[in-house]
Amino acid sequence: MPSSPAKGWSMGHNAGREEVVVSMDRDNPLREGLEPERRPAPFALVIFGATGDLCRRKLLPALYNLAVDRWLPEPYAVVGVGRSPMNDTAFRETAQRAIDQHSRRPRQAPVWEQFASHLYYLQGEIHDPTTYRKLAETLQGLAAAMPGRLYYLATPPTLYPEVARQLGTAGLGQPRGSGWTRIIVEKPFGHDLESARQLNLALHQVFAEEQLYRIDHYLGKETVQNLLVFRFANGIFEPIWNQQYIDHVQITVAESIGIEGRANYYESAGALRDMVQNHMFQLLSLLAMEPPVTLEADAIRDEKVKVLKAVRPLAGHAVNEETVRGQYQAGVVDGQPVPGYREETGVNPASDTETYVAMRLFIDNWRWAGVPFYLRTGKRMSKRATEIAIQFKRPPHRLFSAPSAAELDPNLLAIKIQPDEGIILRFGAKEPGARIRVRTVNMEFLYDTSFADPAPEAYERLLLDAMLGDSTLFTRHDEVEQAWAIITAILEGWKRHRTPLHGYEAGSWGPSAADDLIARDLARWRHL
Ligand code: BG6
């Protein structure tokens, strides 16, 4: 995204769609293809839960950065709805502090002043119909200039059905005239299959599926989107992307942070719900899906759902063989001593909540038959690292004899999602010298060094897409439910079969039981 207006902008309306098309040329060829192509039509964004953490840490900074990059149309309005008594000026001050603390780029006076003048605040209780009447009046006043309406549910999730219902009752659910109305729903989307179904039902009472934008912020990450480009814009990987050539896949989402004061939520969530049901299953589906017919939102989401449908259910005793639960104990992370999970403020001292989970999954379809997918995620691990590693089979015939090639690692493709975004290909090369000795080497592509522009934050991309009406990077109702079906079976299995909870030291790579899980297949976790 550009940080300043470019030379040679030209603008025109794209027939039948609400965005403005922007084309441009720039001198630097490295920037080619990184420039804005579209801009949303005027809209009012209403954030429910405007005084909350999400709004402060993510939404306001993301909106500000969209303003810096000139993605926002003129006019637009951001209406924060919250319980705390506040006027527009106080809300703008809150936004200023939020941006100073959390924006990826420093606040610049002219852009900030422009941006701040678009922020408004409406005080009101979520359960009180007066709130929605006041909101309807405000939106009515804006409707002529800003026909688009985007609601953002950033309240505690238990309030989602109530906000939707009240919006419906106040006549705010459906678009008026030439405008559009959309609603973004934050995670968690339910806590099991039944609650996700109920939430879908409640939202569908007021909004059509096309109006619903369920957020999974991993889909807003550049490197996650690059999975699609890597697989389907290149000809050389897809022919070997199957059980014939791939030995196994490892997906790791390791975090060094703990629960960061979120005991209330985390105690009833745990790593399986918090990370696997959403973020890790998104990585799994993008990695394993068949090529979509087009890049249309539903074409991609159809293929993702098929992957989840093909995941072999872990029912009955299989949960104890195929999954490992862990909980961190006191240890040292980044040189700092940290308490164990049970010692964290607000956590039950006898808590059974898992902060780590590892599992082996199979995707029972033509492409992936027999290929194990190992997933692991945990808090308070040695370091932050999200990576997908595809390990290929060894060559069919070992031409280079032992000892030179016996210890050679099999080929591996590592897709690094964060930090140090990039792609690494591991292969064997001849050591220089008169004798044939083969050594494992890496060929590396790093985002930072290849592209001049820093990647936008996930929330920037996702907010912009919702403004534009592009739901490709949002989860569909059946996708969410299918993911919950897999997770709910595991949760029930854990309960029924009393799956043990293994302690692991904070700052380590998780419980040793997870090493045993993968060692059964003569493999080992990547050392990251
Ligand atoms: C959130 C989880 O969805 O994702 C958090 O609730 C987790 O527990 C976070 O820390 C990880 O996101 P990221 O972008 O830092 O990998």
Coordinates of N, CA, C and O and ligand atoms in Angstrom, one line a residue, residues 187 217-218 221 253 255 257 260 262 265-266 274-275 278-279 379 384 386 418, ligand 1:
K187 N -14.3 -13.2 16.1 CA -14.2 -14.5 16.8 C -14.3 -14.3 18.3 O -14.0 -13.2 18.7
H217 N -8.6 -13.5 11.5 CA -7.6 -12.5 11.1 C -6.4 -13.2 10.4 O -5.6 -12.5 9.8
Y218 N -6.2 -14.6 10.6 CA -5.1 -15.2 9.8 C -5.3 -15.1 8.3 O -4.3 -15.0 7.6
K221 N -3.6 -12.1 6.8 CA -2.1 -12.0 6.8 C -1.6 -12.3 5.3 O -2.1 -13.2 4.7
V253 N 2.0 -23.4 15.1 CA 1.7 -22.0 15.5 C 2.2 -21.8 16.9 O 1.5 -22.2 17.9
E255 N 3.6 -19.6 20.1 CA 3.6 -18.3 20.7 C 4.4 -18.2 21.9 O 4.4 -19.2 22.7
I257 N 4.1 -15.6 24.0 CA 3.2 -14.9 25.0 C 2.4 -15.9 25.8 O 2.2 -17.0 25.3
E260 N -2.0 -13.2 28.5 CA -2.1 -11.8 28.5 C -3.4 -11.2 29.2 O -4.1 -10.4 28.5
R262 N -6.2 -12.5 29.8 CA -7.5 -12.9 29.3 C -8.0 -14.2 29.9 O -8.7 -15.1 29.3
Y265 N -11.7 -15.4 29.4 CA -12.0 -16.1 28.1 C -11.2 -17.4 28.0 O -11.8 -18.4 27.6
Y266 N -9.9 -17.4 28.3 CA -9.1 -18.5 27.9 C -9.5 -19.8 28.7 O -9.4 -20.9 28.2
D274 N -9.2 -21.9 20.7 CA -8.7 -20.6 20.5 C -7.9 -20.5 19.2 O -7.9 -19.5 18.5
M275 N -7.2 -21.6 18.8 CA -6.2 -21.5 17.7 C -6.5 -22.5 16.6 O -6.3 -22.2 15.4
N278 N -10.1 -22.3 14.2 CA -10.1 -21.2 13.3 C -8.8 -21.1 12.5 O -8.7 -21.5 11.4
H279 N -7.8 -20.5 13.1 CA -6.6 -20.1 12.4 C -5.9 -21.4 11.8 O -5.5 -21.3 10.6
K379 N 1.0 -21.8 23.9 CA 1.4 -20.5 24.5 C 2.7 -20.8 25.3 O 2.9 -21.9 25.7
R384 N 8.1 -17.2 19.1 CA 7.0 -17.0 18.3 C 7.4 -17.5 16.9 O 8.3 -17.0 16.3
T386 N 5.3 -19.2 13.3 CA 4.2 -19.9 12.6 C 4.7 -20.4 11.3 O 5.3 -19.6 10.5
Q418 N 5.1 -16.2 10.0 CA 5.5 -15.1 10.9 C 6.4 -15.6 12.0 O 6.3 -16.8 12.4
Ligands
BG6_1 C1 -6.1 -14.9 18.6 C2 -6.1 -15.7 19.8 O1 -7.1 -15.3 17.8 O2 -4.9 -15.1 17.9 C3 -4.9 -15.4 20.7 O3 -7.3 -15.5 20.6 C4 -3.6 -15.5 19.9 O4 -4.8 -16.2 21.8 C5 -3.7 -14.7 18.6 O5 -2.5 -15.0 20.7 C6 -2.5 -15.0 17.7 O6 -2.5 -14.1 16.6 P1 -1.2 -13.7 15.9 O7 -1.6 -12.8 14.8 O8 -0.3 -13.0 16.9 O9 -0.5 -15.0 15.4

